[in-house]
């Protein structure tokens, strides 16, 4: 595979992930209301395979919390 082909493949993968992320965010908004910023960021940064997994889970879940767990912030006081 040439360098140009590798660059093209990476671009295609990013485009696919971006499209899947957009679709998942639409599903989440329709089903649960607008997701918090941390969820939207997580979705946008995730690889395509993870977004597909979350989409499948979102379609069968009753709440957003069934799909995503709020990330733990380093240095936060948690007892």
mmCIF file of N, CA and C in Angstrom:
data_model
loop_
_atom_site.group_PDB
_atom_site.id
_atom_site.type_symbol
_atom_site.label_atom_id
_atom_site.label_comp_id
_atom_site.label_asym_id
_atom_site.label_seq_id
_atom_site.Cartn_x
_atom_site.Cartn_y
_atom_site.Cartn_z
ATOM 1 N N UNK A 1 0.851 -1.174 0.000
ATOM 2 C CA UNK A 1 0.000 0.000 0.000
ATOM 3 C C UNK A 1 0.899 1.240 0.000
ATOM 4 N N UNK A 2 0.597 2.170 -0.856
ATOM 5 C CA UNK A 2 1.402 3.390 -0.944
ATOM 6 C C UNK A 2 1.022 4.356 0.171
ATOM 7 N N UNK A 3 1.852 5.349 0.364
ATOM 8 C CA UNK A 3 1.570 6.379 1.367
ATOM 9 C C UNK A 3 0.252 7.074 1.052
ATOM 10 N N UNK A 4 0.039 7.391 -0.199
ATOM 11 C CA UNK A 4 -1.209 8.051 -0.602
ATOM 12 C C UNK A 4 -2.422 7.179 -0.290
ATOM 13 N N UNK A 5 -2.309 5.884 -0.519
ATOM 14 C CA UNK A 5 -3.414 4.968 -0.226
ATOM 15 C C UNK A 5 -3.678 4.879 1.275
ATOM 16 N N UNK A 6 -2.605 4.891 2.066
ATOM 17 C CA UNK A 6 -2.767 4.864 3.527
ATOM 18 C C UNK A 6 -3.465 6.130 4.016
ATOM 19 N N UNK A 7 -3.055 7.269 3.484
ATOM 20 C CA UNK A 7 -3.674 8.538 3.872
ATOM 21 C C UNK A 7 -5.152 8.545 3.480
ATOM 22 N N UNK A 8 -5.440 8.063 2.288
ATOM 23 C CA UNK A 8 -6.826 8.000 1.823
ATOM 24 C C UNK A 8 -7.654 7.069 2.710
ATOM 25 N N UNK A 9 -7.100 5.926 3.071
ATOM 26 C CA UNK A 9 -7.811 4.967 3.924
ATOM 27 C C UNK A 9 -8.096 5.566 5.297
ATOM 28 N N UNK A 10 -7.109 6.280 5.852
ATOM 29 C CA UNK A 10 -7.319 6.931 7.151
ATOM 30 C C UNK A 10 -8.426 7.970 7.062
ATOM 31 N N UNK A 11 -8.412 8.738 5.980
ATOM 32 C CA UNK A 11 -9.457 9.746 5.785
ATOM 33 C C UNK A 11 -10.835 9.126 5.665
ATOM 34 N N UNK A 12 -10.915 8.015 4.949
ATOM 35 C CA UNK A 12 -12.192 7.314 4.811
ATOM 36 C C UNK A 12 -12.673 6.783 6.159
ATOM 37 N N UNK A 13 -11.766 6.237 6.946
ATOM 38 C CA UNK A 13 -12.132 5.714 8.268
ATOM 39 C C UNK A 13 -12.628 6.840 9.169
ATOM 40 N N UNK A 14 -11.953 7.982 9.124
ATOM 41 C CA UNK A 14 -12.392 9.131 9.931
ATOM 42 C C UNK A 14 -13.767 9.610 9.487
ATOM 43 N N UNK A 15 -13.979 9.651 8.172
ATOM 44 C CA UNK A 15 -15.280 10.068 7.654
ATOM 45 C C UNK A 15 -16.388 9.120 8.073
ATOM 46 N N UNK A 16 -16.095 7.826 8.046
ATOM 47 C CA UNK A 16 -17.076 6.828 8.480
ATOM 48 C C UNK A 16 -17.400 7.020 9.959
ATOM 49 N N UNK A 17 -16.375 7.173 10.784
ATOM 50 C CA UNK A 17 -16.585 7.360 12.221
ATOM 51 C C UNK A 17 -17.382 8.634 12.484
ATOM 52 N N UNK A 18 -17.079 9.697 11.763
ATOM 53 C CA UNK A 18 -17.782 10.971 11.938
ATOM 54 C C UNK A 18 -19.265 10.813 11.579
ATOM 55 N N UNK A 19 -19.553 10.112 10.484
ATOM 56 C CA UNK A 19 -20.941 9.885 10.088
ATOM 57 C C UNK A 19 -21.701 9.035 11.092
ATOM 58 N N UNK A 20 -21.056 7.997 11.582
ATOM 59 C CA UNK A 20 -21.680 7.146 12.595
ATOM 60 C C UNK A 20 -21.918 7.921 13.886
ATOM 61 N N UNK A 21 -20.966 8.767 14.269
ATOM 62 C CA UNK A 21 -21.109 9.580 15.482
ATOM 63 C C UNK A 21 -22.292 10.528 15.352
ATOM 64 N N UNK A 22 -22.427 11.151 14.198
ATOM 65 C CA UNK A 22 -23.551 12.059 13.966
ATOM 66 C C UNK A 22 -24.875 11.311 14.092
ATOM 67 N N UNK A 23 -24.947 10.128 13.504
ATOM 68 C CA UNK A 23 -26.169 9.327 13.582
ATOM 69 C C UNK A 23 -26.477 8.927 15.026
ATOM 70 N N UNK A 24 -25.461 8.500 15.767
ATOM 71 C CA UNK A 24 -25.679 8.116 17.165
ATOM 72 C C UNK A 24 -26.161 9.309 17.983
ATOM 73 N N UNK A 25 -25.558 10.464 17.796
ATOM 74 C CA UNK A 25 -25.991 11.646 18.547
ATOM 75 C C UNK A 25 -27.440 12.000 18.225
ATOM 76 N N UNK A 26 -27.871 11.783 16.997
ATOM 77 C CA UNK A 26 -29.273 12.012 16.634
ATOM 78 C C UNK A 26 -30.185 11.014 17.338
ATOM 79 N N UNK A 27 -29.772 9.752 17.385
ATOM 80 C CA UNK A 27 -30.554 8.727 18.086
ATOM 81 C C UNK A 27 -30.660 9.076 19.569
ATOM 82 N N UNK A 28 -29.533 9.426 20.182
ATOM 83 C CA UNK A 28 -29.535 9.769 21.608
ATOM 84 C C UNK A 28 -30.448 10.954 21.889
ATOM 85 N N UNK A 29 -30.373 11.985 21.050
ATOM 86 C CA UNK A 29 -31.197 13.179 21.236
ATOM 87 C C UNK A 29 -32.678 12.846 21.090
ATOM 88 N N UNK A 30 -33.019 12.060 20.091
ATOM 89 C CA UNK A 30 -34.411 11.687 19.867
ATOM 90 C C UNK A 30 -34.953 10.853 21.026
ATOM 91 N N UNK A 31 -34.146 9.919 21.502
ATOM 92 C CA UNK A 31 -34.621 8.966 22.510
ATOM 93 C C UNK A 31 -34.539 9.498 23.941
ATOM 94 N N UNK A 32 -33.451 10.229 24.265
ATOM 95 C CA UNK A 32 -33.210 10.622 25.654
ATOM 96 C C UNK A 32 -33.157 12.132 25.877
ATOM 97 N N UNK A 33 -33.261 12.918 24.823
ATOM 98 C CA UNK A 33 -33.036 14.358 24.940
ATOM 99 C C UNK A 33 -31.565 14.647 24.666
ATOM 100 N N UNK A 34 -31.244 15.919 24.583
ATOM 101 C CA UNK A 34 -29.876 16.307 24.235
ATOM 102 C C UNK A 34 -28.873 15.725 25.237
ATOM 103 N N UNK A 35 -27.879 14.992 24.742
ATOM 104 C CA UNK A 35 -26.897 14.393 25.659
ATOM 105 C C UNK A 35 -25.956 15.449 26.230
ATOM 106 N N UNK A 36 -25.408 15.196 27.419
ATOM 107 C CA UNK A 36 -24.435 16.128 27.986
ATOM 108 C C UNK A 36 -23.196 16.238 27.093
ATOM 109 N N UNK A 37 -22.479 17.326 27.247
ATOM 110 C CA UNK A 37 -21.295 17.587 26.414
ATOM 111 C C UNK A 37 -20.278 16.460 26.509
ATOM 112 N N UNK A 38 -20.091 15.879 27.691
ATOM 113 C CA UNK A 38 -19.076 14.830 27.828
ATOM 114 C C UNK A 38 -19.443 13.597 27.001
ATOM 115 N N UNK A 39 -20.743 13.321 26.853
ATOM 116 C CA UNK A 39 -21.165 12.197 26.013
ATOM 117 C C UNK A 39 -20.896 12.524 24.548
ATOM 118 N N UNK A 40 -21.285 13.718 24.122
ATOM 119 C CA UNK A 40 -21.061 14.122 22.730
ATOM 120 C C UNK A 40 -19.580 14.073 22.384
ATOM 121 N N UNK A 41 -18.734 14.540 23.287
ATOM 122 C CA UNK A 41 -17.283 14.503 23.045
ATOM 123 C C UNK A 41 -16.777 13.073 22.949
ATOM 124 N N UNK A 42 -17.246 12.227 23.847
ATOM 125 C CA UNK A 42 -16.826 10.824 23.845
ATOM 126 C C UNK A 42 -17.223 10.152 22.527
ATOM 127 N N UNK A 43 -18.432 10.432 22.066
ATOM 128 C CA UNK A 43 -18.922 9.847 20.813
ATOM 129 C C UNK A 43 -18.084 10.331 19.638
ATOM 130 N N UNK A 44 -17.809 11.630 19.592
ATOM 131 C CA UNK A 44 -17.053 12.191 18.465
ATOM 132 C C UNK A 44 -15.616 11.683 18.402
ATOM 133 N N UNK A 45 -15.040 11.340 19.542
ATOM 134 C CA UNK A 45 -13.643 10.893 19.588
ATOM 135 C C UNK A 45 -13.480 9.379 19.449
ATOM 136 N N UNK A 46 -14.576 8.648 19.534
ATOM 137 C CA UNK A 46 -14.507 7.183 19.534
ATOM 138 C C UNK A 46 -14.291 6.623 18.129
ATOM 139 N N UNK A 47 -13.644 5.456 18.055
ATOM 140 C CA UNK A 47 -13.520 4.766 16.764
ATOM 141 C C UNK A 47 -14.887 4.235 16.315
ATOM 142 N N UNK A 48 -15.017 3.997 15.028
ATOM 143 C CA UNK A 48 -16.290 3.579 14.436
ATOM 144 C C UNK A 48 -16.877 2.350 15.126
ATOM 145 N N UNK A 49 -16.058 1.359 15.430
ATOM 146 C CA UNK A 49 -16.568 0.127 16.050
ATOM 147 C C UNK A 49 -17.232 0.411 17.397
ATOM 148 N N UNK A 50 -16.662 1.324 18.179
ATOM 149 C CA UNK A 50 -17.247 1.677 19.476
ATOM 150 C C UNK A 50 -18.575 2.402 19.284
ATOM 151 N N UNK A 51 -18.637 3.281 18.298
ATOM 152 C CA UNK A 51 -19.872 4.020 18.028
ATOM 153 C C UNK A 51 -20.985 3.055 17.622
ATOM 154 N N UNK A 52 -20.662 2.069 16.814
ATOM 155 C CA UNK A 52 -21.653 1.055 16.421
ATOM 156 C C UNK A 52 -22.150 0.305 17.657
ATOM 157 N N UNK A 53 -21.237 -0.056 18.540
ATOM 158 C CA UNK A 53 -21.620 -0.764 19.772
ATOM 159 C C UNK A 53 -22.563 0.092 20.620
ATOM 160 N N UNK A 54 -22.216 1.369 20.805
ATOM 161 C CA UNK A 54 -23.077 2.272 21.577
ATOM 162 C C UNK A 54 -24.433 2.455 20.915
ATOM 163 N N UNK A 55 -24.459 2.528 19.591
ATOM 164 C CA UNK A 55 -25.724 2.704 18.876
ATOM 165 C C UNK A 55 -26.642 1.520 19.132
ATOM 166 N N UNK A 56 -26.116 0.322 19.029
ATOM 167 C CA UNK A 56 -26.899 -0.882 19.297
ATOM 168 C C UNK A 56 -27.424 -0.868 20.726
ATOM 169 N N UNK A 57 -26.569 -0.503 21.661
ATOM 170 C CA UNK A 57 -26.967 -0.438 23.066
ATOM 171 C C UNK A 57 -28.026 0.638 23.284
ATOM 172 N N UNK A 58 -27.854 1.793 22.654
ATOM 173 C CA UNK A 58 -28.809 2.893 22.814
ATOM 174 C C UNK A 58 -30.203 2.500 22.340
ATOM 175 N N UNK A 59 -30.266 1.732 21.278
ATOM 176 C CA UNK A 59 -31.563 1.345 20.727
ATOM 177 C C UNK A 59 -32.345 0.424 21.653
ATOM 178 N N UNK A 60 -31.649 -0.285 22.533
ATOM 179 C CA UNK A 60 -32.329 -1.220 23.434
ATOM 180 C C UNK A 60 -32.321 -0.762 24.892
ATOM 181 N N UNK A 61 -31.834 0.440 25.158
ATOM 182 C CA UNK A 61 -31.718 0.929 26.534
ATOM 183 C C UNK A 61 -32.864 1.859 26.904
ATOM 184 N N UNK A 62 -33.184 1.871 28.194
ATOM 185 C CA UNK A 62 -34.254 2.730 28.693
ATOM 186 C C UNK A 62 -33.753 4.123 29.057
ATOM 187 N N UNK A 63 -32.470 4.234 29.417
ATOM 188 C CA UNK A 63 -31.925 5.530 29.824
ATOM 189 C C UNK A 63 -30.543 5.739 29.211
ATOM 190 N N UNK A 64 -30.133 6.981 29.155
ATOM 191 C CA UNK A 64 -28.797 7.308 28.666
ATOM 192 C C UNK A 64 -27.733 6.678 29.559
ATOM 193 N N UNK A 65 -28.018 6.597 30.852
ATOM 194 C CA UNK A 65 -27.072 6.014 31.804
ATOM 195 C C UNK A 65 -26.859 4.523 31.558
ATOM 196 N N UNK A 66 -27.798 3.872 30.881
ATOM 197 C CA UNK A 66 -27.615 2.469 30.507
ATOM 198 C C UNK A 66 -26.574 2.316 29.398
ATOM 199 N N UNK A 67 -26.319 3.403 28.676
ATOM 200 C CA UNK A 67 -25.376 3.379 27.559
ATOM 201 C C UNK A 67 -24.018 3.927 27.977
ATOM 202 N N UNK A 68 -24.026 5.022 28.719
ATOM 203 C CA UNK A 68 -22.786 5.709 29.102
ATOM 204 C C UNK A 68 -22.708 5.870 30.606
ATOM 205 N N UNK A 69 -21.504 5.706 31.137
ATOM 206 C CA UNK A 69 -21.225 5.990 32.534
ATOM 207 C C UNK A 69 -20.404 7.257 32.565
ATOM 208 N N UNK A 70 -20.802 8.205 33.401
ATOM 209 C CA UNK A 70 -20.073 9.473 33.463
ATOM 210 C C UNK A 70 -18.620 9.211 33.820
ATOM 211 N N UNK A 71 -17.702 9.822 33.083
ATOM 212 C CA UNK A 71 -16.277 9.584 33.345
ATOM 213 C C UNK A 71 -15.855 10.119 34.709
ATOM 214 N N UNK A 72 -14.917 9.431 35.322
ATOM 215 C CA UNK A 72 -14.368 9.865 36.602
ATOM 216 C C UNK A 72 -13.326 10.933 36.320
ATOM 217 N N UNK A 73 -13.433 12.060 37.020
ATOM 218 C CA UNK A 73 -12.484 13.153 36.843
ATOM 219 C C UNK A 73 -11.354 12.968 37.837
ATOM 220 N N UNK A 74 -10.125 12.914 37.328
ATOM 221 C CA UNK A 74 -8.950 12.757 38.193
ATOM 222 C C UNK A 74 -8.920 13.879 39.220
ATOM 223 N N UNK A 75 -8.621 13.526 40.453
ATOM 224 C CA UNK A 75 -8.471 14.525 41.501
ATOM 225 C C UNK A 75 -9.773 14.958 42.136
ATOM 226 N N UNK A 76 -10.899 14.359 41.723
ATOM 227 C CA UNK A 76 -12.170 14.743 42.329
ATOM 228 C C UNK A 76 -12.307 14.056 43.678
ATOM 229 N N UNK A 77 -12.969 14.728 44.583
ATOM 230 C CA UNK A 77 -13.174 14.172 45.919
ATOM 231 C C UNK A 77 -14.348 13.208 45.861
ATOM 232 N N UNK A 78 -14.079 11.935 46.092
ATOM 233 C CA UNK A 78 -15.166 10.950 46.042
ATOM 234 C C UNK A 78 -15.162 10.054 47.272
ATOM 235 N N UNK A 79 -14.957 10.667 48.432
ATOM 236 C CA UNK A 79 -15.100 9.970 49.687
ATOM 237 C C UNK A 79 -13.981 9.186 50.081
#
